[in-house]
PDB file of C-alpha atoms in Angstrom:
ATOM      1  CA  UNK A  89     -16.140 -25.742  -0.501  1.00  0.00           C
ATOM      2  CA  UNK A  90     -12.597 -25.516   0.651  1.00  0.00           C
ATOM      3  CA  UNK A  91     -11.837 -24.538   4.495  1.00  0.00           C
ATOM      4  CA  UNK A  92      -9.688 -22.117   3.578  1.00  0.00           C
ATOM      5  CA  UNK A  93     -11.557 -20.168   0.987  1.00  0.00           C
ATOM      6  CA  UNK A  94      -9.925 -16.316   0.472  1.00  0.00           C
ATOM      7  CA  UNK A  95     -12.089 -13.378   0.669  1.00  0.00           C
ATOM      8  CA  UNK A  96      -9.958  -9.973  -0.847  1.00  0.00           C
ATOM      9  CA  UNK A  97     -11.084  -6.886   1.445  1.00  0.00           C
ATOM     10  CA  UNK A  98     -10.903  -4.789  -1.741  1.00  0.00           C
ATOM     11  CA  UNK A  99     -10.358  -0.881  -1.487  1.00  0.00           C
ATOM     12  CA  UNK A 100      -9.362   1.234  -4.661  1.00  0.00           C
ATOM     13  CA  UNK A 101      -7.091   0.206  -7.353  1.00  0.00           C
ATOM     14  CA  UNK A 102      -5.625  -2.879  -9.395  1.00  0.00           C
ATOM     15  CA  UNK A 103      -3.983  -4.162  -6.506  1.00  0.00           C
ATOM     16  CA  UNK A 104      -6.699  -6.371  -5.541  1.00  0.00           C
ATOM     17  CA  UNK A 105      -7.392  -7.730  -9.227  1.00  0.00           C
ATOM     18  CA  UNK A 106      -3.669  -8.529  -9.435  1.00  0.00           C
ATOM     19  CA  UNK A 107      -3.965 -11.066  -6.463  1.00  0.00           C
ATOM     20  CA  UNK A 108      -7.469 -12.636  -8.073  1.00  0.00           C
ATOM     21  CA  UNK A 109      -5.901 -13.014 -11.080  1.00  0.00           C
ATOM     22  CA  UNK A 110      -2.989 -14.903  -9.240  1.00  0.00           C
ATOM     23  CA  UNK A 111      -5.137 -17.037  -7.023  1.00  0.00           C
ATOM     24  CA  UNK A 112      -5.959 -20.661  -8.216  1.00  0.00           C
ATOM     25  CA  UNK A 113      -9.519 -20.460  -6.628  1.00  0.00           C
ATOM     26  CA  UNK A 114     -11.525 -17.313  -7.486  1.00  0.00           C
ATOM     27  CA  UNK A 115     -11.953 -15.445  -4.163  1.00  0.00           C
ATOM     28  CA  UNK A 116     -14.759 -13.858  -2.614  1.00  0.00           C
ATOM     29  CA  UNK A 117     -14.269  -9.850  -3.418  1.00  0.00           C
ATOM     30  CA  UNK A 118     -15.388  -7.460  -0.356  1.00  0.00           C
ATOM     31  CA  UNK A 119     -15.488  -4.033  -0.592  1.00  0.00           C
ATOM     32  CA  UNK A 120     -15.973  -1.390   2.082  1.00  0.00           C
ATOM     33  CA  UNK A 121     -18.968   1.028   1.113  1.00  0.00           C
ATOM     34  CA  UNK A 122     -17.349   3.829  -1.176  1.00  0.00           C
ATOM     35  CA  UNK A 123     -14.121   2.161  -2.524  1.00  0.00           C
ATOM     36  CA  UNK A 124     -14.180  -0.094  -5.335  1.00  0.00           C
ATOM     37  CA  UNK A 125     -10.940  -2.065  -6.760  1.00  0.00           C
ATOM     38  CA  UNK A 126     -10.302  -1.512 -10.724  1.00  0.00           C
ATOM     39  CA  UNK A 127     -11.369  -4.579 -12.885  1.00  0.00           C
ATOM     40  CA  UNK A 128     -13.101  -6.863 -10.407  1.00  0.00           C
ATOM     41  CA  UNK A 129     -17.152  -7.431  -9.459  1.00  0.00           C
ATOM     42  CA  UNK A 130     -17.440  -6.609  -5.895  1.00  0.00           C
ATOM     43  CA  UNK A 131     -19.159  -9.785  -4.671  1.00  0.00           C
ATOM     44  CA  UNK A 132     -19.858  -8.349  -0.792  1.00  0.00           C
ATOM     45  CA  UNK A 133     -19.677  -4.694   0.284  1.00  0.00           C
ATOM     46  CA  UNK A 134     -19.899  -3.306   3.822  1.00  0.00           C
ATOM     47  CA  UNK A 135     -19.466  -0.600   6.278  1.00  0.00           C
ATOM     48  CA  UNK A 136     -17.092   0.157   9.367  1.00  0.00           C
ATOM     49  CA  UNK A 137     -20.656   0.533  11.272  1.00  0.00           C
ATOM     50  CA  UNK A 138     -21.792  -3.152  10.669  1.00  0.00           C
ATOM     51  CA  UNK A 139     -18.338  -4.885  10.760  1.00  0.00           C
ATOM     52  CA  UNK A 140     -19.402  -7.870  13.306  1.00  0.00           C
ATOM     53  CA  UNK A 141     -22.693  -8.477  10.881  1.00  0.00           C
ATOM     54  CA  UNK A 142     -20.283  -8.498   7.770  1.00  0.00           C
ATOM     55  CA  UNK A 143     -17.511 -10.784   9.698  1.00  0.00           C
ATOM     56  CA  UNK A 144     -20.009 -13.199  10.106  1.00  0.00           C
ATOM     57  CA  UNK A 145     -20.939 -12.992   6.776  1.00  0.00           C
ATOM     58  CA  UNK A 146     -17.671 -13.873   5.940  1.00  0.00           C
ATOM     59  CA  UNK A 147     -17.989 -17.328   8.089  1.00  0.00           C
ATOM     60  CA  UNK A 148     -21.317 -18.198   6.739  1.00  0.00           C
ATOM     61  CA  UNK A 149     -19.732 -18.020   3.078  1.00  0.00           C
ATOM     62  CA  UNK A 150     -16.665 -20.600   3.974  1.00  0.00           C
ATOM     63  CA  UNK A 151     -13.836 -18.119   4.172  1.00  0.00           C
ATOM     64  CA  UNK A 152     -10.878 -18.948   6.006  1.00  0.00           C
ATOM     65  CA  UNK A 153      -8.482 -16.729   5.164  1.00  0.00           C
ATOM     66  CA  UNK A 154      -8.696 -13.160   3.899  1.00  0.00           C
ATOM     67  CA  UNK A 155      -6.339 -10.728   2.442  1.00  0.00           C
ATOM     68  CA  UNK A 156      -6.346  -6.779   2.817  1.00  0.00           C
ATOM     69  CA  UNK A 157      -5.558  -4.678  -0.479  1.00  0.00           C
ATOM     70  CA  UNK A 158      -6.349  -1.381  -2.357  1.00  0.00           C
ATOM     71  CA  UNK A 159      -6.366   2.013  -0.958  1.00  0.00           C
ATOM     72  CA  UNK A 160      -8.683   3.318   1.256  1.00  0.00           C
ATOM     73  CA  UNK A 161      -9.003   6.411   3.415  1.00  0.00           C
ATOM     74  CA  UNK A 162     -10.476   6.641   6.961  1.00  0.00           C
ATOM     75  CA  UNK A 163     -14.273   6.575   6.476  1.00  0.00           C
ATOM     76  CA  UNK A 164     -16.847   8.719   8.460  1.00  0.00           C
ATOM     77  CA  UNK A 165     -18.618   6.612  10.785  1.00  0.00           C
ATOM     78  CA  UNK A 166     -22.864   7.171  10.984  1.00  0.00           C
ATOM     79  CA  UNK A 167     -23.472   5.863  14.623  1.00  0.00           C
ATOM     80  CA  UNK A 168     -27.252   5.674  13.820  1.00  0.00           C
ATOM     81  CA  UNK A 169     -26.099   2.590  11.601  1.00  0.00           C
ATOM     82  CA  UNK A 170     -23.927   0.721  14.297  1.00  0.00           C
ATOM     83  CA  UNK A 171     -25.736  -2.678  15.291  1.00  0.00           C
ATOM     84  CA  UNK A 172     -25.012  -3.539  19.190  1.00  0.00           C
ATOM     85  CA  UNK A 173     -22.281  -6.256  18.621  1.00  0.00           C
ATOM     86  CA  UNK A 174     -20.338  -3.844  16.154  1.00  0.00           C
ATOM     87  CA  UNK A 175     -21.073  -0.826  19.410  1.00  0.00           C
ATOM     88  CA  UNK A 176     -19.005  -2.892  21.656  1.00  0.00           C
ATOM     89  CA  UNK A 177     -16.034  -2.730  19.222  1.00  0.00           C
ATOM     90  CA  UNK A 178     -15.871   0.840  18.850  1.00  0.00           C
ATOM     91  CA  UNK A 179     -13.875   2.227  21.669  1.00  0.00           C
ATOM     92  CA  UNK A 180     -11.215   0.034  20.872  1.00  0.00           C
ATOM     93  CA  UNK A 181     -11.428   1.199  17.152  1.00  0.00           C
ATOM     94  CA  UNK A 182     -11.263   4.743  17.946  1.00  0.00           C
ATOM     95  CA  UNK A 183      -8.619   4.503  20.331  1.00  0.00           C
ATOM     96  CA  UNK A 184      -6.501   2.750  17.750  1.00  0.00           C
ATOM     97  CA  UNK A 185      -7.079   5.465  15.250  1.00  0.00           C
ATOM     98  CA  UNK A 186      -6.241   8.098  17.601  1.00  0.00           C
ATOM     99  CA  UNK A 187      -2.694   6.483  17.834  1.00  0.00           C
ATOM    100  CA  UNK A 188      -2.040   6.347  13.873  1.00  0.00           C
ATOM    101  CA  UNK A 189      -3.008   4.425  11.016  1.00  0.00           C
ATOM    102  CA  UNK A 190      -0.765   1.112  11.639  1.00  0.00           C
ATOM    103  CA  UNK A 191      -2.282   1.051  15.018  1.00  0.00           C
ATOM    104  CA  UNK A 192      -5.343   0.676  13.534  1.00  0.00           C
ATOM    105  CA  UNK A 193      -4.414  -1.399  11.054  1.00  0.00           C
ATOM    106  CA  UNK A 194      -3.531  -3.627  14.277  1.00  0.00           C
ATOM    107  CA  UNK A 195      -6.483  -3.701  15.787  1.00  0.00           C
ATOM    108  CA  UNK A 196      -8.305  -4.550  12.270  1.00  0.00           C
ATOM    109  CA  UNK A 197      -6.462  -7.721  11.776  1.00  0.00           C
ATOM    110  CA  UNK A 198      -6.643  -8.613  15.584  1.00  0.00           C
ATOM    111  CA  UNK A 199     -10.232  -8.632  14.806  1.00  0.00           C
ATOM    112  CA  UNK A 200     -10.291 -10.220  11.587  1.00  0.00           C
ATOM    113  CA  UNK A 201      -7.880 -13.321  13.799  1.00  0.00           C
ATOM    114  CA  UNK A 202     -10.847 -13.358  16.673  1.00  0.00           C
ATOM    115  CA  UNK A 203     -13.615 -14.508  14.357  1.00  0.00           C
ATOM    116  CA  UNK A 204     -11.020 -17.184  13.241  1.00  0.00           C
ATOM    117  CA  UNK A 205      -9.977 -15.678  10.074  1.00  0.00           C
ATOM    118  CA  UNK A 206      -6.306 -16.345   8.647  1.00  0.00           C
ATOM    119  CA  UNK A 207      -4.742 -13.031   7.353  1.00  0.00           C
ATOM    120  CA  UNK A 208      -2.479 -13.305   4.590  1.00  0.00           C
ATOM    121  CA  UNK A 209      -0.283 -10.889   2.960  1.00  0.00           C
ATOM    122  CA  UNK A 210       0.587 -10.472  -0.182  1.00  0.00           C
ATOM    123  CA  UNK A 211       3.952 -12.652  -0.677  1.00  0.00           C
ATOM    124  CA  UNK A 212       1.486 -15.399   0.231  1.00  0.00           C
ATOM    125  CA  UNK A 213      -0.687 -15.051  -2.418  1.00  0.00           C
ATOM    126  CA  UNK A 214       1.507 -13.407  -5.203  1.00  0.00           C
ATOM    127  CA  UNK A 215       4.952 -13.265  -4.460  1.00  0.00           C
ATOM    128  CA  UNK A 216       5.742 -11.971  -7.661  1.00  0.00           C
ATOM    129  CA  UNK A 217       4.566  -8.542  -6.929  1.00  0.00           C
ATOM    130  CA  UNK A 218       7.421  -8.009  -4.800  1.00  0.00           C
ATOM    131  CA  UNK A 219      10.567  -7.830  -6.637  1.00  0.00           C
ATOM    132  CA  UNK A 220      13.900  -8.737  -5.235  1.00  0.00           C
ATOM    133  CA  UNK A 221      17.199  -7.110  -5.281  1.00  0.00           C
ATOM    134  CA  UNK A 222      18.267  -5.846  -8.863  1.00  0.00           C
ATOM    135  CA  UNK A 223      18.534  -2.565 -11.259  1.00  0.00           C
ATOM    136  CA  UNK A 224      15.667  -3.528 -13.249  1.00  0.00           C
ATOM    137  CA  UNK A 225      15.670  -0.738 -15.775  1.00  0.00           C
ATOM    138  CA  UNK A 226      18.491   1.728 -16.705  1.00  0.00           C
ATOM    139  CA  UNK A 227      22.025   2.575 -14.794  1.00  0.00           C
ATOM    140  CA  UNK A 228      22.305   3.751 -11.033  1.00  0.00           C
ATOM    141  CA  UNK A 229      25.220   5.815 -10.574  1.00  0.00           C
ATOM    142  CA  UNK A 230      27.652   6.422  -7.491  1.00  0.00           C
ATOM    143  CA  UNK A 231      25.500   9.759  -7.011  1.00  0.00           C
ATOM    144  CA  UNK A 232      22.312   7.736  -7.077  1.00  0.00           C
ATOM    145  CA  UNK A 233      23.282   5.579  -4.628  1.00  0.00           C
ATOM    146  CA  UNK A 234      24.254   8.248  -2.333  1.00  0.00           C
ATOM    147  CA  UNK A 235      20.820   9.797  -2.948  1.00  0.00           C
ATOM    148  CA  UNK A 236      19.027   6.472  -2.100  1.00  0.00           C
ATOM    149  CA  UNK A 237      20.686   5.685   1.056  1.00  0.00           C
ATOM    150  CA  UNK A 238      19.532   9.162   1.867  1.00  0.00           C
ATOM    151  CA  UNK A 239      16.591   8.540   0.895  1.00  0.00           C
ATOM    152  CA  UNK A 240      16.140   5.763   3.376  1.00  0.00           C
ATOM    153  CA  UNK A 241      17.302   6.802   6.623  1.00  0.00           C
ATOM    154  CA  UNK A 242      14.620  10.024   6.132  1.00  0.00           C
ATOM    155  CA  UNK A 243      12.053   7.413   5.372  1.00  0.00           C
ATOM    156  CA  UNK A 244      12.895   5.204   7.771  1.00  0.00           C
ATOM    157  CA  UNK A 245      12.256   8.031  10.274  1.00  0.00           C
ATOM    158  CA  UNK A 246       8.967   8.886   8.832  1.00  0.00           C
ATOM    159  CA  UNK A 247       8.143   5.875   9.093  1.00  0.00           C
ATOM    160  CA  UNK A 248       8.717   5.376  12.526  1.00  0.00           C
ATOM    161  CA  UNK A 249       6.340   8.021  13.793  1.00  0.00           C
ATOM    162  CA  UNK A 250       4.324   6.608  11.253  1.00  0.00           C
ATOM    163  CA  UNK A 251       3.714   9.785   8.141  1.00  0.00           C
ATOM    164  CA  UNK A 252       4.851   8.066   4.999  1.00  0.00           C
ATOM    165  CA  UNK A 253       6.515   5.612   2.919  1.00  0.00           C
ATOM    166  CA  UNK A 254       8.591   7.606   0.375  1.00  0.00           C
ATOM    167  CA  UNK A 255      10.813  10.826  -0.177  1.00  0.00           C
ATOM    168  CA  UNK A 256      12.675  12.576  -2.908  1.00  0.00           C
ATOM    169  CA  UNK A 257      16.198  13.040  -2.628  1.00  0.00           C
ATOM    170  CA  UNK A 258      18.839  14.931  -4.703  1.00  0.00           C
ATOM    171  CA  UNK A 259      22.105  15.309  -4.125  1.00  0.00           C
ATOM    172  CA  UNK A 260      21.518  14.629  -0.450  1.00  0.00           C
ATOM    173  CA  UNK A 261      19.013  17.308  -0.667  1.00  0.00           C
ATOM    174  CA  UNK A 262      15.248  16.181   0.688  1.00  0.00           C
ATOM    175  CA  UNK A 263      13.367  17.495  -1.742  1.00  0.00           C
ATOM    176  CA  UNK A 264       9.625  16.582  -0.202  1.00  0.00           C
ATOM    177  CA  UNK A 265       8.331  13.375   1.760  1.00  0.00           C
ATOM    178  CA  UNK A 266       4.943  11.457   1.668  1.00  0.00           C
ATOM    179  CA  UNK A 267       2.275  12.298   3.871  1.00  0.00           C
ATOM    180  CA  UNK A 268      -1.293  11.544   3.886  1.00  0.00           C
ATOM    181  CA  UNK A 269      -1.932  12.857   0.170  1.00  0.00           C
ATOM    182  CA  UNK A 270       0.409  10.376  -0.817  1.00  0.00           C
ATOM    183  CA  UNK A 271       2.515   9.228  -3.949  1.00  0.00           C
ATOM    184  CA  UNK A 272       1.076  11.349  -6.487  1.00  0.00           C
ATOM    185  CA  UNK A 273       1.095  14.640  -4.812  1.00  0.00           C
ATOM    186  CA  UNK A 274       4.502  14.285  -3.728  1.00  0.00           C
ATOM    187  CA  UNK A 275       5.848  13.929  -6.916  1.00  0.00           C
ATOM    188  CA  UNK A 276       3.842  16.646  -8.299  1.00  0.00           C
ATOM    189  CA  UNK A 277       5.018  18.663  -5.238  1.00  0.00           C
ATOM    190  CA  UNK A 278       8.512  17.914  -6.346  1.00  0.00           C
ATOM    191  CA  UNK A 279       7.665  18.569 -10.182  1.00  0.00           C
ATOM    192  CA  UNK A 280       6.617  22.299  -9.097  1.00  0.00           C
ATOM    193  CA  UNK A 281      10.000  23.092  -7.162  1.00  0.00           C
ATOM    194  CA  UNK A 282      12.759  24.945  -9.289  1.00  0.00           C
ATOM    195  CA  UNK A 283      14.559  27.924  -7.994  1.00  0.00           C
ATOM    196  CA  UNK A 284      15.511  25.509  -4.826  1.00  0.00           C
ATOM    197  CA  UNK A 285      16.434  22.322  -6.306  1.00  0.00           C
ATOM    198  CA  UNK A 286      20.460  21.575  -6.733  1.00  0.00           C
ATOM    199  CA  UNK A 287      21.766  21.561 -10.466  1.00  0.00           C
ATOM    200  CA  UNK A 288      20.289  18.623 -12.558  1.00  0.00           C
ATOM    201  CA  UNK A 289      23.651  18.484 -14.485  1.00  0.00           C
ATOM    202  CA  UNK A 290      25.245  16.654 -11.180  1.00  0.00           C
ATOM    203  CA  UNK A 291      22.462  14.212 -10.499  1.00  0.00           C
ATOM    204  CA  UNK A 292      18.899  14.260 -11.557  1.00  0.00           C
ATOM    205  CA  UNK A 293      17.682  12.640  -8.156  1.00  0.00           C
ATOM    206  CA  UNK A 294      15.375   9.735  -6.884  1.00  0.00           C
ATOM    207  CA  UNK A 295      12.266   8.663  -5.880  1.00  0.00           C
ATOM    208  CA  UNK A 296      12.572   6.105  -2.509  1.00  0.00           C
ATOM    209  CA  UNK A 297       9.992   4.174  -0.915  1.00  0.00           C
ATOM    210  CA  UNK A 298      10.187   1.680   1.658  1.00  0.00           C
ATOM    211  CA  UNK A 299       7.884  -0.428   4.035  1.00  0.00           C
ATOM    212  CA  UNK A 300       8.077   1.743   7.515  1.00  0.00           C
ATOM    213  CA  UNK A 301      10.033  -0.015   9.982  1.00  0.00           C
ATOM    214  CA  UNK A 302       8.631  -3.103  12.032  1.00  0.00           C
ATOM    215  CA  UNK A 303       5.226  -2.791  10.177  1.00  0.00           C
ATOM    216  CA  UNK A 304       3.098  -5.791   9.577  1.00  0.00           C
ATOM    217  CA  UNK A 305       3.798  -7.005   6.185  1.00  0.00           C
ATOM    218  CA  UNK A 306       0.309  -8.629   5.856  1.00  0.00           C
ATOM    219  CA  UNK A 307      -1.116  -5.300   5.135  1.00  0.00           C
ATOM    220  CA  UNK A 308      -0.201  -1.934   3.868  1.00  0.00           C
ATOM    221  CA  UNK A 309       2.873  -2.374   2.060  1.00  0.00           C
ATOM    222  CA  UNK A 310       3.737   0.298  -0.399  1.00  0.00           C
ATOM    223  CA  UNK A 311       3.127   0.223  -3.625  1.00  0.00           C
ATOM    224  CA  UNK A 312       4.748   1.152  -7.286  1.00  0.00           C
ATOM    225  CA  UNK A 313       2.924   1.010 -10.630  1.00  0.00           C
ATOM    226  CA  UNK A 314       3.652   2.489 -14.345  1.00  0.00           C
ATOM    227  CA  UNK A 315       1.875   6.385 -12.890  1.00  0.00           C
ATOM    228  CA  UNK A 316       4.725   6.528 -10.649  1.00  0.00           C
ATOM    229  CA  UNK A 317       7.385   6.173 -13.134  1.00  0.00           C
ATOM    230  CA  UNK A 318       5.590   8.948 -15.042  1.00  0.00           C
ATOM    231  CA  UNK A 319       4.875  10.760 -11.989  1.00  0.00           C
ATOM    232  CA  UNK A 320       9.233  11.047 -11.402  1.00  0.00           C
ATOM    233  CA  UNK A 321      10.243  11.668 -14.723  1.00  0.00           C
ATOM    234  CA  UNK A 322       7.831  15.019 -14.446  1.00  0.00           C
ATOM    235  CA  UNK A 323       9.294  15.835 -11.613  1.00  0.00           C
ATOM    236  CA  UNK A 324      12.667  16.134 -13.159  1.00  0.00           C
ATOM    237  CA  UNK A 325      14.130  12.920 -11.239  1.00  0.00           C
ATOM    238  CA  UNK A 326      16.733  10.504 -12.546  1.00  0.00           C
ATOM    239  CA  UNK A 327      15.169   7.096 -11.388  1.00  0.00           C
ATOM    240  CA  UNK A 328      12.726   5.445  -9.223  1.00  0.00           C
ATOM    241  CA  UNK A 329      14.340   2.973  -6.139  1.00  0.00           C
ATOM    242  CA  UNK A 330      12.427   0.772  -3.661  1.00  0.00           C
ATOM    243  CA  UNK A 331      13.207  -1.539  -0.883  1.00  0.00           C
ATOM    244  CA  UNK A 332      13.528  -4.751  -2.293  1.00  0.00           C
ATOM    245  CA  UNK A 333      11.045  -7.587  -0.975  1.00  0.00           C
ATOM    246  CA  UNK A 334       9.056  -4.936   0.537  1.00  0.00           C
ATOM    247  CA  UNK A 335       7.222  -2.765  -2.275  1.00  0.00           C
ATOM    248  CA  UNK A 336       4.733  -3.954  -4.316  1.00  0.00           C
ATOM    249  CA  UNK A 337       5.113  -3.300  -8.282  1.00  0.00           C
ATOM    250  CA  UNK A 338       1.796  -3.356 -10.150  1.00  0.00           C
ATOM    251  CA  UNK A 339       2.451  -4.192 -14.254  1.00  0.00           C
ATOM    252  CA  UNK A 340       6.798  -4.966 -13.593  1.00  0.00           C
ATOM    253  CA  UNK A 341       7.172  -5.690 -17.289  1.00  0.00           C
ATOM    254  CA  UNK A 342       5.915  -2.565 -18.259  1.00  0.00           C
ATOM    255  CA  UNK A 343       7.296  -0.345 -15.684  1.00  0.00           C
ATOM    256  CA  UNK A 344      10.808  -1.695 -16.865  1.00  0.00           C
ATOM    257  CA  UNK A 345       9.793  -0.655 -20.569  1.00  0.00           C
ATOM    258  CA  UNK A 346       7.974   2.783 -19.550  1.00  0.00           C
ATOM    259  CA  UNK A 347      11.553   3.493 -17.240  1.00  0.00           C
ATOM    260  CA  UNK A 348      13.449   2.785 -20.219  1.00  0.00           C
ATOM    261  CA  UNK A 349      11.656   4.511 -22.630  1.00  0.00           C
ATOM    262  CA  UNK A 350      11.301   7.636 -20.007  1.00  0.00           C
ATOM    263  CA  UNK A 351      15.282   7.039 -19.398  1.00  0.00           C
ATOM    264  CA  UNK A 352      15.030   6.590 -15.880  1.00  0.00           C
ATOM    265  CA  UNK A 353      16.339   3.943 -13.876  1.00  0.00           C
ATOM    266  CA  UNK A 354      14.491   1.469 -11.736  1.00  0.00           C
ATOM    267  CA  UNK A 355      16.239  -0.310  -8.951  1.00  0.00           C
ATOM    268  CA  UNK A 356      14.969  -2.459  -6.506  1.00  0.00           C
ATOM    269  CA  UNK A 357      17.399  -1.828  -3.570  1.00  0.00           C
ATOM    270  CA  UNK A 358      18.857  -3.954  -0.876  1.00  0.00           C
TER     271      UNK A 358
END
């Protein structure tokens, strides 16, 4: 068994198959307890509560590298189920997640590196998923580039008090940023505004997201899939843009097909 065996710390969606799928070796699939990825049989699960137990685990199987994807929200902790090793770790948990989630996102990979564990992001694995610079679907317009540089200086400042990822901009007009109910709501925030939103006739808008600022790329960067095209043309937008190199796109091919056939545009940004 190779030294360097990957284990995928799964959480919800088809982020984690894509990586299996572009892995050479099949990996090891872990799962924390309530959160399981789309398309893959979860070879390991765990909880917060028995990490130290379930790192271990992870050494006695051969891994030597590991590699954090899916969504997953902050679970409730049952103390009656922490074992004394795990106990030790907890103030510095909680302390972490007091300060935000990248904090603790920190923390989690500082512990993964103590038990001798390699973590990997995604560009490692499956560089593929992060598209570089390029319209990729449709035509961006003076007006939409306007919008997106707007766009990114508001998430750029979200991200650096560390809310969100993304924001909706026409006309220079902020029409609604991502917080913790993420993606999905915000565009079906956006979708509901009408009396307040400037006159589609001059530019339709954008969706923008963007890696925050400084963040460890190994885990947690954003990602786009074929529900967030749909998700903007809803909401009445002209296009979907994303920091290039830095946003994962689930399914490209037919996200460029779905934007065209929606006529939006699609531009991985610079």
């Amino acid at each position: 068994m190779s030294a360097l065996r990957t284990a995928i710390i799964a959480g919800q969606g088809r982020l984690p198959a894509a990586l299996a799928a572009a892995m050479e070796e099949a990996p090891l699939v872990a799962a924390l307890d309530g959160f399981t990825p789309d398309g893959l049989t979860v070879d390991l699960r765990f909880r917060v509560e028995r990490l130290v137990p379930f790192l271990r685990a992870l050494e006695r199987d051969g891994i030597g590298q590991v590699i954090f994807a899916g969504a997953v929200t902050r679970p409730r902790l049952d103390p009656a189920l922490l074992d004394e090793a795990t106990a030790g770790l907890l103030p510095r948990l909680m302390a972490a997640m007091a300060q935000g989630d990248d904090a603790t996102l920190r923390v989690v990979i500082e512990l993964f590196e103590e038990f001798g564990f390699t973590v990997v992001g995604v560009e490692h694995i499956a560089p593929a998923l992060l598209p570089p610079a390029g319209v990729l679907a449709g035509t961006v317009t003076p007006r939409d580039e306007a919008d997106a540089a707007r766009a990114a200086g508001i998430v750029a400042a979200l991200g650096a008090v560390d809310v969100g990822q993304a924001a909706v901009v026409a006309q220079g007009l902020c029409l609604g940023v991502e917080a913790l109910p993420g993606t999905d709501a915000l565009l079906a925030q956006v979708a509901g505004i009408t009396t307040l939103r400037p006159d589609p006739a001059r530019g339709r808008g954008l969706f923008y997201k963007a890696a925050k600022p400084g963040q460890d790329r190994r885990i947690d960067l954003p990602t786009l899939g074929p529900e967030t095209l749909r998700g903007a043309a809803a909401a009445g937008l002209g296009g979907v843009a994303f920091q290039a190199g830095s946003v994962i796109c689930l399914d490209l091919p037919e996200m460029q097909r779905l934007a065209a056939d929606l006529g939006l545009f699609l531009w991985s940004r610079e």
